[in-house]
Tab-separated table of C-alpha atoms and ligand atoms in Angstrom:
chain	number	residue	atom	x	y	z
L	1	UNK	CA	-32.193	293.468	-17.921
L	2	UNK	CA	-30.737	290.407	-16.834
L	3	UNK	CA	-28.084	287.902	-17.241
L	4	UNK	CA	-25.422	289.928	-19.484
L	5	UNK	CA	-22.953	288.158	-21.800
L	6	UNK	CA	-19.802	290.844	-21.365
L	7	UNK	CA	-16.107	290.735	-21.886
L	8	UNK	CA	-14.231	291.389	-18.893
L	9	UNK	CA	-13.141	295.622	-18.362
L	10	UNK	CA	-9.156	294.845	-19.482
L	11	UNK	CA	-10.426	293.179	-22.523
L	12	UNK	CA	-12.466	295.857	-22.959
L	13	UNK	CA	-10.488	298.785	-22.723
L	14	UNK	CA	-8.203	297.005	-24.898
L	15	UNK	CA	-10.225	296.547	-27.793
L	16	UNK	CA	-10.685	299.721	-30.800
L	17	UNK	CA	-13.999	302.199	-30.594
L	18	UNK	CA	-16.405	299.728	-31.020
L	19	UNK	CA	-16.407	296.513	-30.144
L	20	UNK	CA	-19.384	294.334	-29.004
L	21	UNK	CA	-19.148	293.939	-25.281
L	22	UNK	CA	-22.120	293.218	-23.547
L	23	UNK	CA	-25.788	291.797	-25.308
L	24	UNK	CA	-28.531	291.188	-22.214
L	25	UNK	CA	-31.856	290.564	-22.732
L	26	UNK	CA	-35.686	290.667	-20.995
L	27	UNK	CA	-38.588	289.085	-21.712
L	28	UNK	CA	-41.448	291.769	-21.541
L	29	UNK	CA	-45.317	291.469	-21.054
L	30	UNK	CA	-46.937	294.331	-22.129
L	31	UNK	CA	-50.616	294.106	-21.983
L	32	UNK	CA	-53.096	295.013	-24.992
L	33	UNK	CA	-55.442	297.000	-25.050
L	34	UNK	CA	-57.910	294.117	-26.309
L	35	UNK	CA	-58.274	290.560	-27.060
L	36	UNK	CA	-56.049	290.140	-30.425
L	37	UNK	CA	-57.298	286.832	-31.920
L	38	UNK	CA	-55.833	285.012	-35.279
L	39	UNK	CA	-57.006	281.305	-36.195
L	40	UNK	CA	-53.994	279.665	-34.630
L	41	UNK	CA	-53.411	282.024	-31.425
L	42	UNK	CA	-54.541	285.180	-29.397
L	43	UNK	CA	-53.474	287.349	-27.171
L	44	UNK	CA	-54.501	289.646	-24.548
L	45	UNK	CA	-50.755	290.482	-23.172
L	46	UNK	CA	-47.821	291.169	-25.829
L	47	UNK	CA	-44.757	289.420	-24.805
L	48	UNK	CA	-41.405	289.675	-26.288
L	49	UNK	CA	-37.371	289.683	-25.909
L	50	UNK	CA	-35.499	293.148	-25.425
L	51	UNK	CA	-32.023	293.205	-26.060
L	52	UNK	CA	-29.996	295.051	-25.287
L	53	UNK	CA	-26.639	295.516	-27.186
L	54	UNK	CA	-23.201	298.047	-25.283
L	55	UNK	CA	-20.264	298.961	-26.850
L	56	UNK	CA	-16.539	299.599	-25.942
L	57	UNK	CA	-17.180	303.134	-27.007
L	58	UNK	CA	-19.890	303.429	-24.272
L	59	UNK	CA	-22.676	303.606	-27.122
L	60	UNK	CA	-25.651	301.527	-26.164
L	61	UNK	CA	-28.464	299.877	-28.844
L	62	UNK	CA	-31.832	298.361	-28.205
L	63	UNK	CA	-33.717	295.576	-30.565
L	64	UNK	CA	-37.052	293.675	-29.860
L	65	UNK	CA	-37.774	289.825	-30.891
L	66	UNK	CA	-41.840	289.594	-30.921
L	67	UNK	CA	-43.653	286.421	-30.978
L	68	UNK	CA	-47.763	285.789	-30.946
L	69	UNK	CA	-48.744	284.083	-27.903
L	70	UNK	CA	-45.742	281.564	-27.358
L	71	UNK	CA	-44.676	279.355	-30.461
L	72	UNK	CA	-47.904	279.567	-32.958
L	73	UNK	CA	-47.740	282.174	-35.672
L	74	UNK	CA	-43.396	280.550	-35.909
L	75	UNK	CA	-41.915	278.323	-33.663
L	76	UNK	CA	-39.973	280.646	-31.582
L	77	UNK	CA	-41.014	281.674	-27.950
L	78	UNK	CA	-39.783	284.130	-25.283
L	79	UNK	CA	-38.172	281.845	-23.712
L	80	UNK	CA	-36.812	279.818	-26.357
L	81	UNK	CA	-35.666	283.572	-28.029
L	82	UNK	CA	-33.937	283.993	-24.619
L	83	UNK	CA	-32.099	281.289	-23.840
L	84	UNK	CA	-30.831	281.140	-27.331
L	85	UNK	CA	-29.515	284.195	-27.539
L	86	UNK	CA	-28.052	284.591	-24.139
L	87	UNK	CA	-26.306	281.024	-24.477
L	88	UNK	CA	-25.797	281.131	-28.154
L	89	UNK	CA	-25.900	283.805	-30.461
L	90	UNK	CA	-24.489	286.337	-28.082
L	91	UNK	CA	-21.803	284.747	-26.977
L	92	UNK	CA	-20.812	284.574	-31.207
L	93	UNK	CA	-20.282	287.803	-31.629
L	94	UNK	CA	-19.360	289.379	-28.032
L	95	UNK	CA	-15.756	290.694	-28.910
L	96	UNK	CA	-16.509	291.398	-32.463
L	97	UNK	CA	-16.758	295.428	-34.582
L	98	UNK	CA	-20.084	296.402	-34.106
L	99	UNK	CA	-19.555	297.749	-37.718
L	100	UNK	CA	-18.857	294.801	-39.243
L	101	UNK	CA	-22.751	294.045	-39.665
L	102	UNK	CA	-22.473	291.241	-42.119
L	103	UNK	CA	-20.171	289.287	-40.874
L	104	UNK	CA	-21.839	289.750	-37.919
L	105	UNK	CA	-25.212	288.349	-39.079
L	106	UNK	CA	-23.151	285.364	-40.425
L	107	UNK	CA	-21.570	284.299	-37.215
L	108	UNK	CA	-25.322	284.718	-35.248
L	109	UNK	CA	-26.834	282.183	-38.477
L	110	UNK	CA	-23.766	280.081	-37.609
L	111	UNK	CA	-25.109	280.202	-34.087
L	112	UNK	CA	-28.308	279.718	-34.417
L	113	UNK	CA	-30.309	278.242	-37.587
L	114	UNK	CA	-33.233	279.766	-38.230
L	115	UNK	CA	-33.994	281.262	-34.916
L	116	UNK	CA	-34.528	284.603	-37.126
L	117	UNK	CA	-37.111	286.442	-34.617
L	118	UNK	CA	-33.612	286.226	-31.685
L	119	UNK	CA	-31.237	287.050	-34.862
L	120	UNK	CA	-33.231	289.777	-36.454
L	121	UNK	CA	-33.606	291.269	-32.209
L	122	UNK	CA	-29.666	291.214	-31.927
L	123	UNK	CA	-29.167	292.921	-34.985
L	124	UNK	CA	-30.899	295.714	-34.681
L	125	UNK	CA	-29.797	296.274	-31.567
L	126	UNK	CA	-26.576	296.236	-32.902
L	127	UNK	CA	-27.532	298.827	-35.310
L	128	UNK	CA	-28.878	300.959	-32.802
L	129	UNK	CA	-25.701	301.099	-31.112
L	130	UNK	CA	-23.347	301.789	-34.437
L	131	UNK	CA	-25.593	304.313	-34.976
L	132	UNK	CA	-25.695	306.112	-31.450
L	133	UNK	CA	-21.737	305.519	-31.792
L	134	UNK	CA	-21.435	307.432	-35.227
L	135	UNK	CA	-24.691	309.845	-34.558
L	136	UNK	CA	-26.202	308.563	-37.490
L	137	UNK	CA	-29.371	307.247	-38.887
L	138	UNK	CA	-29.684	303.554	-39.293
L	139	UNK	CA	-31.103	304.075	-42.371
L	140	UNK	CA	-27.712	305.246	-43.125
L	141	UNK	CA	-26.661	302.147	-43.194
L	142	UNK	CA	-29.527	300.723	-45.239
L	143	UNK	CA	-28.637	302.921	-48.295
L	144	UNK	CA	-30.444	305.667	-46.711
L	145	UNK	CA	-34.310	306.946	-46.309
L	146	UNK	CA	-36.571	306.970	-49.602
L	147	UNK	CA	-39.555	308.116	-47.527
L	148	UNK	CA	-40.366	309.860	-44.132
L	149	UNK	CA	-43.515	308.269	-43.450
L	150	UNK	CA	-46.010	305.531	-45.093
L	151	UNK	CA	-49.598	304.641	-44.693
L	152	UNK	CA	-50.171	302.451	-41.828
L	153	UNK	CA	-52.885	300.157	-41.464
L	154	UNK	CA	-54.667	298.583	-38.211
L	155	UNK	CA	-56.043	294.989	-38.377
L	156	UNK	CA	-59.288	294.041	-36.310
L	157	UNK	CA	-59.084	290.813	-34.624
L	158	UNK	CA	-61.512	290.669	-31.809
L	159	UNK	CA	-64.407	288.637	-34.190
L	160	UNK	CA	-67.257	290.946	-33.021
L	161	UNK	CA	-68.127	292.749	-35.935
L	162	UNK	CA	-69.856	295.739	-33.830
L	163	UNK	CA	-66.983	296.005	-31.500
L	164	UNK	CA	-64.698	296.379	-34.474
L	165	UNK	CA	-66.490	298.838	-36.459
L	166	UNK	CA	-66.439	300.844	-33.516
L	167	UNK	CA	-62.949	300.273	-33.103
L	168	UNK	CA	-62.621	301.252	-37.087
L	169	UNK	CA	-64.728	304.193	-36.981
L	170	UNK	CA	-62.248	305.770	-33.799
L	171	UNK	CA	-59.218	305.016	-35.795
L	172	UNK	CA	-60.860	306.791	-38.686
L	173	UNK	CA	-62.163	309.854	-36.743
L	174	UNK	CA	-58.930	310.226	-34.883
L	175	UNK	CA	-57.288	310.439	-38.939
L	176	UNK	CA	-55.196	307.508	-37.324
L	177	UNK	CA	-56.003	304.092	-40.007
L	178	UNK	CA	-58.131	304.531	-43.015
L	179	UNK	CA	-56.627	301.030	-43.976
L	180	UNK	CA	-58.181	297.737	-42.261
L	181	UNK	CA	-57.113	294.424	-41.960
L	182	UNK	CA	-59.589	291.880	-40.544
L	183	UNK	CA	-57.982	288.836	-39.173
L	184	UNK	CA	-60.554	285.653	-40.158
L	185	UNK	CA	-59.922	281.764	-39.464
L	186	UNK	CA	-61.154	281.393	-35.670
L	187	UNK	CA	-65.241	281.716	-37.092
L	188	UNK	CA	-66.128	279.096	-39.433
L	189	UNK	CA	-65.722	280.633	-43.079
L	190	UNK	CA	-69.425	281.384	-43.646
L	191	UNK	CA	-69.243	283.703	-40.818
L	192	UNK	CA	-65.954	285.246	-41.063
L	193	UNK	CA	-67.715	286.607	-44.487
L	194	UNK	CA	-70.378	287.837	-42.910
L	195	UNK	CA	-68.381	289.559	-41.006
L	196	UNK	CA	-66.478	291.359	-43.359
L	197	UNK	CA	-69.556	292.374	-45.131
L	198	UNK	CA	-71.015	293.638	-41.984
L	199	UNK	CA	-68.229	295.597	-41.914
L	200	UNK	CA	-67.159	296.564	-45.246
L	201	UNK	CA	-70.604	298.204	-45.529
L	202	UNK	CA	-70.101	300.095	-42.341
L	203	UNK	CA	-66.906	301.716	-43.324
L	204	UNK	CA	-67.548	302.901	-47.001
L	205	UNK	CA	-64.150	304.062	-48.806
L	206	UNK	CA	-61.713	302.272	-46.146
L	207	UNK	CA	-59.512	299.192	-48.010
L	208	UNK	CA	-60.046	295.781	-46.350
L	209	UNK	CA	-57.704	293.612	-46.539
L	210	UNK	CA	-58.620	289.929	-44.977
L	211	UNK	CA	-55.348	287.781	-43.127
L	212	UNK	CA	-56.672	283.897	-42.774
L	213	UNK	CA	-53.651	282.567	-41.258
L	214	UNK	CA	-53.162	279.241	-43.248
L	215	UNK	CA	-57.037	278.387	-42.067
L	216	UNK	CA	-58.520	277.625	-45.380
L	217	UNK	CA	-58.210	274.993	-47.410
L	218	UNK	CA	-58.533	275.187	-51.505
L	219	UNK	CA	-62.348	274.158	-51.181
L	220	UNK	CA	-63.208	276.793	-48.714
L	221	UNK	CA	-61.218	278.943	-50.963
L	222	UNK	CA	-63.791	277.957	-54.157
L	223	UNK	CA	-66.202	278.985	-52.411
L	224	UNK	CA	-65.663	282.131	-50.536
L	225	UNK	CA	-63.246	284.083	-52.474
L	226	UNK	CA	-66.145	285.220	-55.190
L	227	UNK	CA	-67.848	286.727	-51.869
L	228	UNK	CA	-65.111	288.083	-51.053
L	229	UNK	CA	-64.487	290.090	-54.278
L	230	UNK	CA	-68.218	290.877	-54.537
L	231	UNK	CA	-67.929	292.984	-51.012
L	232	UNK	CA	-64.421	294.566	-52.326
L	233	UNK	CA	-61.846	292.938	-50.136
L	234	UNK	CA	-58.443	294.503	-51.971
L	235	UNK	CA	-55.564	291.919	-50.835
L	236	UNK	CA	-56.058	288.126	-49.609
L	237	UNK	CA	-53.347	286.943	-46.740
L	238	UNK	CA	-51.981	283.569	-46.413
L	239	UNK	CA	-55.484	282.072	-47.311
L	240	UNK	CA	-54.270	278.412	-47.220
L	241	UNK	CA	-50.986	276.723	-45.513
L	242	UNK	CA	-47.775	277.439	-46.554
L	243	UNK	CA	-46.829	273.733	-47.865
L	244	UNK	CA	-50.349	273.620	-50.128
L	245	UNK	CA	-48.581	275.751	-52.649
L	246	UNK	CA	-50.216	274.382	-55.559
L	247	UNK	CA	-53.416	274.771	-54.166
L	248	UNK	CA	-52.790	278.479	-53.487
L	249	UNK	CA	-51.011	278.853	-57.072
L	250	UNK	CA	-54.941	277.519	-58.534
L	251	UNK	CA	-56.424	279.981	-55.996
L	252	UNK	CA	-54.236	282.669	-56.692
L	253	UNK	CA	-54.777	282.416	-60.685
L	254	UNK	CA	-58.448	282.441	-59.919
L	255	UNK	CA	-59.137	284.678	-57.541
L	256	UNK	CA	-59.384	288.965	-58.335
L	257	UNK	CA	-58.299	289.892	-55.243
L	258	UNK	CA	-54.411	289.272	-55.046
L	259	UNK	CA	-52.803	286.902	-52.440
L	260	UNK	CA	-50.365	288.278	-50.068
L	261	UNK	CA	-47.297	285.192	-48.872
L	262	UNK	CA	-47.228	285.454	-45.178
L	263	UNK	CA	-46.076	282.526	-43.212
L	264	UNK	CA	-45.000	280.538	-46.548
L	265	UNK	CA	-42.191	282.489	-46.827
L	266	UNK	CA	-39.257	283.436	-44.382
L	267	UNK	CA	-36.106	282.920	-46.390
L	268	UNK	CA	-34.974	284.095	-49.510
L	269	UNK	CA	-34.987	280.664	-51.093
L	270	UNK	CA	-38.701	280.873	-50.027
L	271	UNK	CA	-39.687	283.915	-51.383
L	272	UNK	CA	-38.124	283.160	-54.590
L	273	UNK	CA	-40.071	279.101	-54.553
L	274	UNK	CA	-43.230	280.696	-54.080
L	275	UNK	CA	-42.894	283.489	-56.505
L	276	UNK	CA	-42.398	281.417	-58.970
L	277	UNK	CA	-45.095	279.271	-58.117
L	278	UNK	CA	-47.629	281.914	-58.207
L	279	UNK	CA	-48.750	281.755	-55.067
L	280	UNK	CA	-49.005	285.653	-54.356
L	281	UNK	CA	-48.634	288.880	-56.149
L	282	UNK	CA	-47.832	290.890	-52.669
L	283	UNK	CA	-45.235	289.757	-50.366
L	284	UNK	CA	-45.338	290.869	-46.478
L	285	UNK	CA	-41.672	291.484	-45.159
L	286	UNK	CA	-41.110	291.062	-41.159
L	287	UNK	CA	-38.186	290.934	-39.278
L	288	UNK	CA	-39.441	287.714	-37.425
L	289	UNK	CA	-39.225	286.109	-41.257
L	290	UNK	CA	-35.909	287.574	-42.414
L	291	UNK	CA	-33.731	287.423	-38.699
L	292	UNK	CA	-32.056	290.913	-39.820
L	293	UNK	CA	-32.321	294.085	-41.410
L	294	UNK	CA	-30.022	293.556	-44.049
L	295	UNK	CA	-31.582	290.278	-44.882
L	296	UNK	CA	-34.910	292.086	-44.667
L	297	UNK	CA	-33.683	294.543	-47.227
L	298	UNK	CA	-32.218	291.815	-49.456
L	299	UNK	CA	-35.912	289.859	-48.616
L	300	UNK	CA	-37.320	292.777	-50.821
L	301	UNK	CA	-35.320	293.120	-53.677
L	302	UNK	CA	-35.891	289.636	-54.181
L	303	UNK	CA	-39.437	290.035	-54.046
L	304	UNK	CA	-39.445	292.968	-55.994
L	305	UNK	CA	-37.402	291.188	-58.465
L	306	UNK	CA	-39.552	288.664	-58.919
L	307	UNK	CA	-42.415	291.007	-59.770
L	308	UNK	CA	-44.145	291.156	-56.054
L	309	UNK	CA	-45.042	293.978	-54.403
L	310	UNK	CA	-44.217	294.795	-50.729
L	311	UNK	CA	-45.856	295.220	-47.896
L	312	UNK	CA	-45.180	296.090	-44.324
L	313	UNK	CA	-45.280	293.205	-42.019
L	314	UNK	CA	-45.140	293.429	-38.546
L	315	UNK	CA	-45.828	291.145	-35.360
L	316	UNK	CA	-47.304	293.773	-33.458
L	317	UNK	CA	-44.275	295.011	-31.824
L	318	UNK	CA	-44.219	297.178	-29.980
L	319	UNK	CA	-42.045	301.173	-30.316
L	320	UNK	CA	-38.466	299.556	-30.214
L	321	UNK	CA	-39.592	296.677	-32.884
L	322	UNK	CA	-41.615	299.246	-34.997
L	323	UNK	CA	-38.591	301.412	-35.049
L	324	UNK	CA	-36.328	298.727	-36.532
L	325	UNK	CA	-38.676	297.962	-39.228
L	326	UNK	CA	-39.523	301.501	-40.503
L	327	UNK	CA	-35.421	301.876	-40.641
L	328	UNK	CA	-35.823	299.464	-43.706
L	329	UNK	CA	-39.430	300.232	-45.056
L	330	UNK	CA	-38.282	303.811	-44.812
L	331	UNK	CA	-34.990	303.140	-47.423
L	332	UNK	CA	-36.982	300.668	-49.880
L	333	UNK	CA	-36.887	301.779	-53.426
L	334	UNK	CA	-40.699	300.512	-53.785
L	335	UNK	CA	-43.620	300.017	-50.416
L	336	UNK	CA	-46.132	299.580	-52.973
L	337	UNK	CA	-48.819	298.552	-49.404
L	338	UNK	CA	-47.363	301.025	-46.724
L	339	UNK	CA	-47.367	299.415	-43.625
L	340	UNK	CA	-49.001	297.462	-40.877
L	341	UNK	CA	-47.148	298.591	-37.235
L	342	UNK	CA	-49.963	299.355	-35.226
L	343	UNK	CA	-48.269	297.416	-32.472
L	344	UNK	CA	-47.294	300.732	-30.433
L	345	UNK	CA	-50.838	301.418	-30.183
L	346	UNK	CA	-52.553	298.289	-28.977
L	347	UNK	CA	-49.695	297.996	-26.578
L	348	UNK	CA	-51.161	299.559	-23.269
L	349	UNK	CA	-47.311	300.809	-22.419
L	350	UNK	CA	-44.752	302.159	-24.388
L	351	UNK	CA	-41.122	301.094	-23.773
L	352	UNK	CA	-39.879	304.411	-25.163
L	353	UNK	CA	-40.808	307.856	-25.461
L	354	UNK	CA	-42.987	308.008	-28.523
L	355	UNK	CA	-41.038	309.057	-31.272
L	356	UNK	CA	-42.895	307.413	-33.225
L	357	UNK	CA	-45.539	309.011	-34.481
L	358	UNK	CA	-49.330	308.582	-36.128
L	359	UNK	CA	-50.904	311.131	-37.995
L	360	UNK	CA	-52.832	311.500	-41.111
L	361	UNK	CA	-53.293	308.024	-41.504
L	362	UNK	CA	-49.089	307.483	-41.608
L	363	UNK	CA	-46.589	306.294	-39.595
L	364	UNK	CA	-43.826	308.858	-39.489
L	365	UNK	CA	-40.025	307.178	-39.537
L	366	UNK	CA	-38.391	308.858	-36.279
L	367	UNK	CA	-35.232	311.053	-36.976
L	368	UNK	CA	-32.693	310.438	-35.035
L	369	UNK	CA	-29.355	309.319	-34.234
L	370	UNK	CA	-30.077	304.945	-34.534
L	371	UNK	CA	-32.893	303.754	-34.283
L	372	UNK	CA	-34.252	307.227	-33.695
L	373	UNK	CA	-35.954	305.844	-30.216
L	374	UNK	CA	-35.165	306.194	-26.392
L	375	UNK	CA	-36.139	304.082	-23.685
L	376	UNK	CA	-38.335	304.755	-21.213
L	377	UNK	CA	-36.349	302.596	-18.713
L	378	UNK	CA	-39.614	303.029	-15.604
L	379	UNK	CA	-41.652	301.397	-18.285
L	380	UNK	CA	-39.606	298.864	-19.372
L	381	UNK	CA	-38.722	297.560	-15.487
L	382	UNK	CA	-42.654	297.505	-14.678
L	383	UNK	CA	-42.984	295.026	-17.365
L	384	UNK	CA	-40.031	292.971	-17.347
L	385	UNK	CA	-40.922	289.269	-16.455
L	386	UNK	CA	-39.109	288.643	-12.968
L	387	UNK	CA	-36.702	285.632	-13.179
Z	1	MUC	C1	-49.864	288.232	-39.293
Z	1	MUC	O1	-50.207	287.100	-39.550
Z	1	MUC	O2	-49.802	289.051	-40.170
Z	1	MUC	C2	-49.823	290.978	-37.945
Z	1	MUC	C3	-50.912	291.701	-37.738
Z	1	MUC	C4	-51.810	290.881	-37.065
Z	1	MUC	O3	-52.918	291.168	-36.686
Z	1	MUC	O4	-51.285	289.658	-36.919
Z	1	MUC	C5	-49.925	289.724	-37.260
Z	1	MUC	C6	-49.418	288.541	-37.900
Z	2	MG	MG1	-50.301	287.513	-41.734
C-alpha cells in the first residue's frame, strides 16, 4: 500500500475512538484464470483499487474499486480511481467519525461526482473498519442479514461454445453454478445465437441468462429475441444502449424473456427514469453503479418500489469486493435473481483467506466481525502494481 493520506500522531491521539486517520490505496493485477471477453472489453488480468481505510482506535477496514479492462464497461480506471481518491475523496473525510457513514458518503460525492466505483471502494472500507472497531457485522449496519447465502451464478465469456460447455459442465459437477450467464456482443448476432443454442442444448435444466452489453440495436433485437425465447433464455441484459430507451421500452414490451437494466442505470434518478419507461422488469445492483453501500441499499428499494426485481451485480471482484456486496444482498428484503460474484473464482489469487465460500450452487455471506474477510497480505504484495 502506498501513498497514505494520514493525520499527524498528536492529532490523532487527540481525536475520540474512531476517527478516520489514514485511507491508502493499491492498484492490483490479479490474473484470470481465462480470457473474459464482453462486446466493449476483455480481460485476461483483473485489475483494481484496494483501499485501505485505519482508525484512531487502531481498527483497520479494507474495500475494493473494480473496473473491466481500463475505462469501458464505466469511465473509471485504476488509475483514474487512484489518483482521485488519494488526492480527493480521501483527503474529505480524513479527520471525520468513521460512524458517521452518511455524512460521510456526502462529503466523498462532494469530492468527487460520480466517480462511484472510488466512492463505493472507500466506503466499504470504512465499514469494514466500524465494524472491526465495534466487532460487529456490517450487515449490522445495513438493517441486518435476511439471508446467509444466495444462488450464485457464473457467466461464460470466452465465445467458444465447446470451451464453455466444458467450463459449464465443471461448475455443474463440482455443485458450484447451476446458473449461466453467456456474455454475447463480440460475435456478430447470428452467431452469438448459435452459440447459446449450442449450449443451451448441452446443459439441459441450467437457466441462461444472455448479457449483450449495449451491442444490439432495436433491429437486431426484432430479429433475434424470438430465437432467443424459442431456446429458453430466462432474463435479457442490457440488450441495446442505455440512451435508446425507447427502443428498449418497444423491445421490452415485446419480448417474453424479461430485460435486465445494466449500464442504463447507476443513480437513483436512473433507476427510477427507466422504470418508468419500461425498459426492464429486473434491475442488476453493483457497487461500481451506486458508489456505496447505503446507496446500494437505497438503489434497491427504489427498484423494488417501482415493481423490479433484483439481481446481484458484480464486476468480477474479486474476495474483498464480493464481501462488500453480499453485506447488502445478504440484508435485502427481496433477491428475487441471487447473485452473480463469481469474481473470487476466476481470479487466479485470492487477496484474503477464503471466507467466502461456494457450495451447493450458493454463495455463503461470511460471518464475521466487518466485512467478515482477512487479508492475505503475501498475496496482496505479489500483485500490487509497483509505482
Ligand atoms: C456486466 O456487464 O454485467 C459482470 C459479469 C460479467 O461477465 O461481466 C460483468 C459486467
Ligand atoms: Mg451486465
Amino acid at each position: 500500500m502506498n501513498t497514505p493520506q494520514t493525520l499527524d500522531r498528536t492529532d490523532a491521539q487527540a481525536l475520540p475512538a474512531r476517527r478516520i486517520v489514514a485511507i491508502e490505496t493499491a492498484i492490483v493485477d490479479v490474473p484470470t484464470w481465462r480470457r473474459h471477453r464482453l462486446s466493449n472489453t476483455e480481460i485476461s488480468v483483473q485489475s483494481c483499487v484496494i483501499v485501505r481505510a485505519v482508525l484512531s482506535c487502531g481498527a483497520e477496514g479494507w474495500g475494493e474499486a473494480a473496473t473491466l479492462g481500463g475505462p469501458r464497461w464505466a469511465e473509471e480506471s485504476v488509475e483514474a480511481i487512484k489518483a482521485n481518491i488519494d488526492t480527493y475523496i480521501a483527503p474529505a473525510i480524513l479527520g471525520a467519525d468513521a460512524l458517521s457513514f452518511e455524512a460521510n458518503a456526502l462529503k466523498m460525492a462532494k469530492a468527487a461526482t460520480r466517480n462511484a466505483s472510488a466512492r463505493g471502494a472507500v466506503e466499504a472500507a470504512l465499514l469494514d473498519a466500524a465494524g472491526h472497531s465495534l466487532g460487529l457485522p456490517v450487515t449490522a449496519f445495513l438493517g441486518g442479514r435476511v439471508r446467509e447465502h444466495m444462488e450464485v451464478l457464473w457467466a461464460l465469456a470466452s465465445g467458444d461454445a465447446e470451451q464453455e460447455i466444458e467450463e459449464a459442465r465443471r461448475k455443474l459437477e463440482a455443485r458450484e453454478h447451476r446458473r449461466f450467464k453467456i456474455k454475447l456482443g463480440f460475435h456478430p448476432p447470428a452467431e452469438d445465437v448459435a452459440r447459446v443454442a449450442r449450449i443451451a442444448e448441452a446443459l439441459p435444466g441450467c437457466e441462461i441468462v444472455c448479457d449483450v452489453n449495449q451491442a444490439w440495436t432495436e433491429a437486431t433485437a426484432i430479429r433475434f429475441l424470438p430465437r432467443l425465447a424459442e431456446i429458453g433464455v430466462v432474463l435479457i441484459e442490457q440488450p441495446l444502449k442505455p440512451g435508446h430507451q425507447a427502443a428498449t421500452a418497444r423491445m421490452a414490451a415485446r419480448s417474453p424473456i424479461p430485460f435486465m437494466v445494466d449500464e442504463a442505470a447507476f443513480t437513483g434518478p436512473e433507476i427510477a427514469a427507466n422504470a418508468a419507461a419500461a425498459t426492464g422488469s429486473v434491475y442488476s445492483l453493483k457497487l461500481v453503479k451506486s458508489g456505496g453501500l447505503l446507496e446500494m441499499k437505497r438503489a434497491a428499494a427504489i427498484a423494488a418500489a417501482m415493481g423490479m426485481e433484483l439481481y446481484g451485480g458484480c464486476l468480477l471482484e474479486g474476495a474483498i469486493g464480493t464481501a462488500a456486496h453480499l453485506a447488502v444482498f445478504a440484508s435485502l428484503p427481496a433477491l428475487e435473481w441471487g447473485c452473480e460474484h463469481f469474481g473470487p473464482r476466476i481470479a487466479k489469487r485470492d487477496l484474503t483467506h477464503g471466507e467466502i465460500v461456494f457450495r451447493d450452487f450458493q454463495i455463503h455471506c461470511p460471518t464475521g466481525p466487518g466485512l467478515g474477510i482477512s487479508i492475505d497480505h503475501d498475496a496482496l504484495r505479489d500483485v500490487t502494481r509497483k509505482a
